[in-house]
PDB file of C-alpha atoms in Angstrom:
ATOM      1  CA  ALA A 528      -0.134  -3.917 -10.789  1.00 87.00           C
ATOM      2  CA  ALA A 529       1.908  -3.735 -14.544  1.00 90.00           C
ATOM      3  CA  ALA A 530      -0.873  -5.725 -15.037  1.00 90.00           C
ATOM      4  CA  LEU A 531      -4.125  -3.830 -13.826  1.00 88.00           C
ATOM      5  CA  GLY A 532      -2.717  -0.507 -13.782  1.00 88.00           C
ATOM      6  CA  ARG A 533      -3.359  -0.470 -17.347  1.00 89.00           C
ATOM      7  CA  ILE A 534      -6.917  -0.444 -16.972  1.00 89.00           C
ATOM      8  CA  PHE A 535      -6.985   1.291 -12.967  1.00 87.00           C
ATOM      9  CA  VAL A 536      -5.572   4.824 -15.116  1.00 85.00           C
ATOM     10  CA  HIS A 537      -8.502   4.924 -17.450  1.00 84.00           C
ATOM     11  CA  LEU A 538     -11.702   4.694 -13.962  1.00 85.00           C
ATOM     12  CA  HIS A 539     -11.861   7.892 -12.466  1.00 78.00           C
ATOM     13  CA  GLY A 540     -13.857   8.632  -9.460  1.00 78.00           C
ATOM     14  CA  HIS A 541     -16.024   6.973  -7.894  1.00 81.00           C
ATOM     15  CA  PHE A 542     -16.011   3.721 -10.284  1.00 87.00           C
ATOM     16  CA  PHE A 543     -12.160   3.704  -9.213  1.00 81.00           C
ATOM     17  CA  VAL A 544     -13.368   3.324  -5.868  1.00 81.00           C
ATOM     18  CA  ILE A 545     -15.586   0.476  -6.875  1.00 86.00           C
ATOM     19  CA  GLY A 546     -12.644  -0.825  -8.500  1.00 85.00           C
ATOM     20  CA  THR A 547      -9.849  -0.519  -6.451  1.00 81.00           C
ATOM     21  CA  VAL A 548     -12.620  -1.791  -3.670  1.00 83.00           C
ATOM     22  CA  ILE A 549     -13.901  -5.501  -5.774  1.00 87.00           C
ATOM     23  CA  LEU A 550     -10.223  -5.720  -6.393  1.00 86.00           C
ATOM     24  CA  SER A 551      -8.993  -6.643  -3.149  1.00 84.00           C
ATOM     25  CA  LEU A 552     -11.816  -8.016  -2.299  1.00 87.00           C
ATOM     26  CA  GLY A 553     -11.210  -9.926  -5.234  1.00 88.00           C
ATOM     27  CA  PHE A 554      -7.112 -10.708  -3.559  1.00 86.00           C
ATOM     28  CA  PHE A 555      -8.734 -11.117  -0.190  1.00 87.00           C
ATOM     29  CA  LEU A 556     -10.733 -14.247  -1.422  1.00 88.00           C
ATOM     30  CA  ILE A 557      -7.630 -15.602  -3.127  1.00 88.00           C
ATOM     31  CA  ALA A 558      -5.019 -14.903  -0.509  1.00 84.00           C
ATOM     32  CA  SER A 559      -7.630 -16.856   1.972  1.00 85.00           C
ATOM     33  CA  SER A 560      -8.154 -20.092  -0.284  1.00 86.00           C
ATOM     34  CA  LEU A 561      -4.261 -20.876  -1.384  1.00 80.00           C
ATOM     35  CA  THR A 562      -3.967 -21.959   3.070  1.00 79.00           C
ATOM     36  CA  GLY A 563      -0.659 -22.927   2.189  1.00 74.00           C
ATOM     37  CA  TRP A 564       0.882 -20.275   1.704  1.00 73.00           C
ATOM     38  CA  THR A 565      -1.067 -17.276   3.955  1.00 74.00           C
ATOM     39  CA  GLY A 566      -3.651 -20.046   6.031  1.00 76.00           C
ATOM     40  CA  GLY A 567      -5.953 -18.480   5.080  1.00 77.00           C
ATOM     41  CA  ASP A 568      -8.811 -17.243   7.783  1.00 76.00           C
ATOM     42  CA  ASP A 569      -6.396 -18.511  10.744  1.00 80.00           C
ATOM     43  CA  GLY A 570      -2.574 -17.032   9.462  1.00 80.00           C
ATOM     44  CA  LEU A 571       0.655 -18.895   9.200  1.00 76.00           C
ATOM     45  CA  PRO A 572       3.838 -18.150  11.624  1.00 79.00           C
ATOM     46  CA  LEU A 573       6.873 -17.485   9.667  1.00 71.00           C
ATOM     47  CA  ASN A 574       9.291 -19.719  12.399  1.00 66.00           C
ATOM     48  CA  HIS A 575      11.455 -21.096   9.584  1.00 54.00           C
ATOM     49  CA  THR A 576      13.811 -19.497   7.403  1.00 50.00           C
ATOM     50  CA  THR A 577      11.994 -20.596   4.178  1.00 49.00           C
ATOM     51  CA  VAL A 578       9.135 -20.365   2.058  1.00 51.00           C
ATOM     52  CA  ASN A 579       7.825 -23.071  -0.855  1.00 51.00           C
ATOM     53  CA  LEU A 580       6.382 -20.751  -2.804  1.00 50.00           C
ATOM     54  CA  LEU A 581       5.286 -24.167  -5.347  1.00 47.00           C
ATOM     55  CA  PRO A 582       5.296 -27.680  -5.553  1.00 48.00           C
ATOM     56  CA  PHE A 583       7.572 -27.581  -8.296  1.00 47.00           C
ATOM     57  CA  VAL A 584      10.674 -24.327  -6.525  1.00 50.00           C
ATOM     58  CA  PRO A 585      12.184 -25.823  -3.803  1.00 52.00           C
ATOM     59  CA  GLY A 586      12.571 -24.036  -0.918  1.00 52.00           C
ATOM     60  CA  LEU A 587      13.527 -20.022  -1.314  1.00 50.00           C
ATOM     61  CA  PRO A 588      15.235 -18.468   1.498  1.00 54.00           C
ATOM     62  CA  LEU A 589      13.553 -15.854   3.133  1.00 53.00           C
ATOM     63  CA  PRO A 590      15.177 -12.908   5.513  1.00 54.00           C
ATOM     64  CA  ILE A 591      13.773 -13.226   8.852  1.00 53.00           C
ATOM     65  CA  LEU A 592      14.416  -9.679   9.970  1.00 54.00           C
ATOM     66  CA  PRO A 593      16.653 -10.009  14.200  1.00 56.00           C
ATOM     67  CA  ALA A 594      13.039  -9.379  16.503  1.00 57.00           C
ATOM     68  CA  GLY A 595      14.132  -6.333  18.617  1.00 58.00           C
ATOM     69  CA  GLN A 596      16.605  -3.533  17.601  1.00 60.00           C
ATOM     70  CA  GLY A 597      17.537  -5.383  14.915  1.00 63.00           C
ATOM     71  CA  SER A 598      14.809  -5.068  13.743  1.00 68.00           C
ATOM     72  CA  LEU A 599      13.627  -1.463  13.852  1.00 71.00           C
ATOM     73  CA  ALA A 600      16.396  -0.578  12.770  1.00 79.00           C
ATOM     74  CA  SER A 601      15.835  -2.302   9.450  1.00 78.00           C
ATOM     75  CA  ILE A 602      12.467  -0.944   9.755  1.00 78.00           C
ATOM     76  CA  GLY A 603      13.562   2.941  10.292  1.00 81.00           C
ATOM     77  CA  LEU A 604      16.865   2.824   7.427  1.00 87.00           C
ATOM     78  CA  VAL A 605      14.203   1.169   4.816  1.00 87.00           C
ATOM     79  CA  ALA A 606      11.078   3.560   5.884  1.00 84.00           C
ATOM     80  CA  VAL A 607      12.961   6.025   6.188  1.00 88.00           C
ATOM     81  CA  GLY A 608      14.768   5.824   2.380  1.00 91.00           C
ATOM     82  CA  LEU A 609      10.819   5.427   0.376  1.00 89.00           C
ATOM     83  CA  TYR A 610      10.100   8.463   2.064  1.00 88.00           C
ATOM     84  CA  PHE A 611      13.600   9.890   1.053  1.00 91.00           C
ATOM     85  CA  LEU A 612      13.025   7.724  -2.706  1.00 92.00           C
ATOM     86  CA  THR A 613       8.700   9.274  -2.538  1.00 88.00           C
ATOM     87  CA  TRP A 614       9.511  13.748  -1.610  1.00 88.00           C
ATOM     88  CA  ARG A 615      12.111  12.756  -4.862  1.00 92.00           C
ATOM     89  CA  VAL A 616       9.864  11.716  -7.426  1.00 90.00           C
ATOM     90  CA  ARG A 617       7.270  14.049  -6.362  1.00 88.00           C
ATOM     91  CA  SER A 618       9.659  16.905  -6.312  1.00 88.00           C
ATOM     92  CA  SER A 619      11.187  16.374  -9.501  1.00 91.00           C
ATOM     93  CA  ILE A 620       9.893  17.525 -12.924  1.00 89.00           C
ATOM     94  CA  PHE A 621       7.485  13.932 -13.260  1.00 89.00           C
ATOM     95  CA  GLY A 622       6.285  14.746  -9.916  1.00 87.00           C
ATOM     96  CA  LEU A 623       5.486  18.175 -10.968  1.00 86.00           C
ATOM     97  CA  ALA A 624       3.448  16.518 -14.204  1.00 87.00           C
ATOM     98  CA  VAL A 625       2.177  13.469 -12.312  1.00 85.00           C
ATOM     99  CA  ALA A 626       0.230  16.440 -10.345  1.00 83.00           C
ATOM    100  CA  GLY A 627      -1.005  18.263 -13.114  1.00 83.00           C
ATOM    101  CA  THR A 628      -2.989  15.584 -13.827  1.00 83.00           C
ATOM    102  CA  LYS A 629      -3.930  14.925 -10.976  1.00 77.00           C
ATOM    103  CA  ASP A 630      -6.016  18.585 -10.676  1.00 76.00           C
ATOM    104  CA  CYS A 631      -6.021  19.291 -14.895  1.00 77.00           C
ATOM    105  CA  TYR A 632      -5.811  16.156 -16.854  1.00 73.00           C
ATOM    106  CA  PHE A 633      -7.621  17.995 -20.033  1.00 77.00           C
ATOM    107  CA  ARG A 634      -4.294  21.102 -19.886  1.00 79.00           C
ATOM    108  CA  MET A 635      -2.050  18.663 -19.244  1.00 79.00           C
ATOM    109  CA  TRP A 636      -3.088  16.382 -22.299  1.00 76.00           C
ATOM    110  CA  ALA A 637      -3.590  19.587 -24.531  1.00 79.00           C
ATOM    111  CA  LEU A 638       0.568  20.074 -23.027  1.00 81.00           C
ATOM    112  CA  ALA A 639       0.832  16.993 -25.838  1.00 82.00           C
ATOM    113  CA  LEU A 640       2.602  15.581 -21.976  1.00 83.00           C
ATOM    114  CA  PRO A 641       1.717  11.572 -21.970  1.00 86.00           C
ATOM    115  CA  ALA A 642      -0.979  11.452 -19.371  1.00 83.00           C
ATOM    116  CA  ARG A 643      -2.724   8.225 -18.411  1.00 86.00           C
ATOM    117  CA  ARG A 644       1.717   6.952 -18.747  1.00 89.00           C
ATOM    118  CA  LEU A 645       1.991   9.732 -16.115  1.00 88.00           C
ATOM    119  CA  GLN A 646      -0.647   7.951 -14.099  1.00 86.00           C
ATOM    120  CA  TYR A 647       0.281   4.406 -15.013  1.00 91.00           C
ATOM    121  CA  ILE A 648       3.944   4.992 -13.746  1.00 92.00           C
ATOM    122  CA  THR A 649       2.621   6.917 -10.875  1.00 89.00           C
ATOM    123  CA  TRP A 650       0.508   3.169 -10.467  1.00 89.00           C
ATOM    124  CA  CYS A 651       2.598   1.510 -10.661  1.00 92.00           C
ATOM    125  CA  PHE A 652       4.850   3.116  -8.057  1.00 92.00           C
ATOM    126  CA  SER A 653       2.928   2.654  -5.410  1.00 87.00           C
ATOM    127  CA  ALA A 654       2.285  -0.161  -6.120  1.00 89.00           C
ATOM    128  CA  GLY A 655       5.838  -0.920  -5.947  1.00 91.00           C
ATOM    129  CA  VAL A 656       6.108   0.946  -2.155  1.00 88.00           C
ATOM    130  CA  ALA A 657       3.300  -0.396  -0.472  1.00 85.00           C
ATOM    131  CA  ALA A 658       4.004  -4.530  -2.190  1.00 87.00           C
ATOM    132  CA  ILE A 659       7.501  -2.973  -0.007  1.00 88.00           C
ATOM    133  CA  GLY A 660       5.460  -2.251   3.340  1.00 84.00           C
ATOM    134  CA  GLY A 661       3.384  -5.473   2.673  1.00 83.00           C
ATOM    135  CA  ILE A 662       7.414  -7.571   2.542  1.00 81.00           C
ATOM    136  CA  LEU A 663       7.689  -6.149   5.368  1.00 80.00           C
ATOM    137  CA  VAL A 664       4.893  -5.906   7.731  1.00 79.00           C
ATOM    138  CA  VAL A 665       5.131 -10.276   7.178  1.00 78.00           C
ATOM    139  CA  LEU A 666       8.753 -10.328   7.818  1.00 74.00           C
ATOM    140  CA  VAL A 667       9.117  -7.720  11.111  1.00 75.00           C
ATOM    141  CA  VAL A 668       6.235  -9.820  12.296  1.00 77.00           C
ATOM    142  CA  ARG A 669       6.689 -13.255  11.931  1.00 77.00           C
ATOM    143  CA  TYR A 670       3.295 -13.975  10.025  1.00 79.00           C
ATOM    144  CA  ALA A 671       1.053 -14.143   7.462  1.00 78.00           C
ATOM    145  CA  SER A 672      -2.368 -13.289   7.036  1.00 81.00           C
ATOM    146  CA  ALA A 673      -5.097 -13.140   4.524  1.00 82.00           C
ATOM    147  CA  SER A 674      -5.963  -9.908   6.475  1.00 81.00           C
ATOM    148  CA  TYR A 675      -4.023  -7.713   5.513  1.00 81.00           C
ATOM    149  CA  PHE A 676      -4.897  -8.325   1.669  1.00 80.00           C
ATOM    150  CA  HIS A 677      -8.475  -7.494   2.931  1.00 80.00           C
ATOM    151  CA  TRP A 678     -10.517  -3.694   1.472  1.00 79.00           C
ATOM    152  CA  LEU A 679     -10.075  -1.739   5.031  1.00 80.00           C
ATOM    153  CA  THR A 680      -6.205  -2.767   5.680  1.00 79.00           C
ATOM    154  CA  SER A 681      -5.861  -0.131   2.081  1.00 77.00           C
ATOM    155  CA  GLY A 682      -8.711   1.940   3.176  1.00 78.00           C
ATOM    156  CA  GLU A 683      -6.779   2.661   6.820  1.00 79.00           C
ATOM    157  CA  ALA A 684      -3.953   3.212   4.798  1.00 78.00           C
ATOM    158  CA  VAL A 685      -5.947   5.945   2.904  1.00 78.00           C
ATOM    159  CA  VAL A 686      -7.356   7.726   6.485  1.00 79.00           C
ATOM    160  CA  TRP A 687      -4.213   8.060   7.324  1.00 79.00           C
ATOM    161  CA  ALA A 688      -3.458   9.658   4.684  1.00 78.00           C
ATOM    162  CA  VAL A 689      -6.337  12.024   4.638  1.00 80.00           C
ATOM    163  CA  LEU A 690      -5.859  12.973   7.820  1.00 80.00           C
ATOM    164  CA  GLY A 691      -1.547  13.805   7.277  1.00 78.00           C
ATOM    165  CA  GLY A 692      -3.283  15.360   4.226  1.00 77.00           C
ATOM    166  CA  ILE A 693      -2.803  14.734   0.269  1.00 75.00           C
ATOM    167  CA  ASN A 694      -1.235  16.958  -1.547  1.00 75.00           C
ATOM    168  CA  THR A 695       2.090  16.366   0.823  1.00 78.00           C
ATOM    169  CA  VAL A 696       4.710  13.480   1.148  1.00 79.00           C
ATOM    170  CA  TRP A 697       5.322  13.789   4.645  1.00 80.00           C
ATOM    171  CA  GLY A 698       1.533  13.921   5.622  1.00 80.00           C
ATOM    172  CA  ALA A 699       0.617   9.890   5.569  1.00 79.00           C
ATOM    173  CA  TRP A 700       3.308   9.215   8.002  1.00 79.00           C
ATOM    174  CA  ALA A 701       1.922  12.061  10.146  1.00 83.00           C
ATOM    175  CA  GLY A 702      -1.179  10.734   8.871  1.00 82.00           C
ATOM    176  CA  THR A 703      -0.146   7.697  10.501  1.00 82.00           C
ATOM    177  CA  ALA A 704       1.163   7.948  13.993  1.00 83.00           C
ATOM    178  CA  GLY A 705      -1.864  10.053  14.414  1.00 83.00           C
ATOM    179  CA  LEU A 706      -4.212   7.066  13.947  1.00 82.00           C
ATOM    180  CA  VAL A 707      -2.428   4.658  15.558  1.00 80.00           C
ATOM    181  CA  TYR A 708      -0.957   7.076  18.748  1.00 83.00           C
ATOM    182  CA  ALA A 709      -5.340   7.699  18.530  1.00 82.00           C
ATOM    183  CA  LYS A 710      -6.486   4.029  18.293  1.00 81.00           C
ATOM    184  CA  ASP A 711      -3.761   2.587  21.256  1.00 82.00           C
ATOM    185  CA  VAL A 712      -5.335   5.537  23.266  1.00 84.00           C
ATOM    186  CA  LEU A 713      -9.122   5.526  22.653  1.00 83.00           C
ATOM    187  CA  SER A 714      -9.050   0.914  22.591  1.00 81.00           C
ATOM    188  CA  SER A 715      -8.230   1.766  26.053  1.00 82.00           C
ATOM    189  CA  HIS A 716     -11.082   3.303  27.371  1.00 81.00           C
ATOM    190  CA  PHE A 717     -13.436   3.389  24.748  1.00 78.00           C
ATOM    191  CA  ALA A 718     -14.624  -0.249  23.331  1.00 77.00           C
ATOM    192  CA  PHE A 719     -16.173   0.806  20.078  1.00 77.00           C
ATOM    193  CA  TYR A 720     -13.271   2.825  19.086  1.00 73.00           C
ATOM    194  CA  PRO A 721     -13.591   2.830  15.583  1.00 71.00           C
ATOM    195  CA  ILE A 722     -16.617   4.418  15.743  1.00 73.00           C
ATOM    196  CA  LEU A 723     -15.218   8.257  17.270  1.00 71.00           C
TER     197      LEU A 723
END
């Protein structure tokens, strides 16, 4: 994210959307070909406590979370921590400056604020939060798959944020809860629920 962010903060509007879709498709193809790490299209169950990342690196410990209540408590603690960290960053002077660059980039630039640097830091911060979420999914579900890299996965996250409210910290959480609940209810009654 740090390397690619230097390029992507210069893209706006449709170019940004097209660029990120192409980027995610590239990572999806790479993840599909790395069957030793992701299991490719079939996925890879994580039943052991070590994982070999490279042939010359010994197995690294993999913290598999306990099943049941311990797993939910671990996820809850990390999620609440991420929520408050994100809320704190959003309400800080840095967060207000980032919101200003979103509303009017040239005004922030005219005020001598490093608008591109603020956007780059925000790109890296959001990538870190997304990486923590991805790691938690793999550790809790005990399953890795190349499908996690597909652009539809990140597309769902965009839909969650839009449904909940883009300019709020709690919007993505509310959108996620609403959409997941709606999918569970609709899928039991209607086979083609994504159309709705």
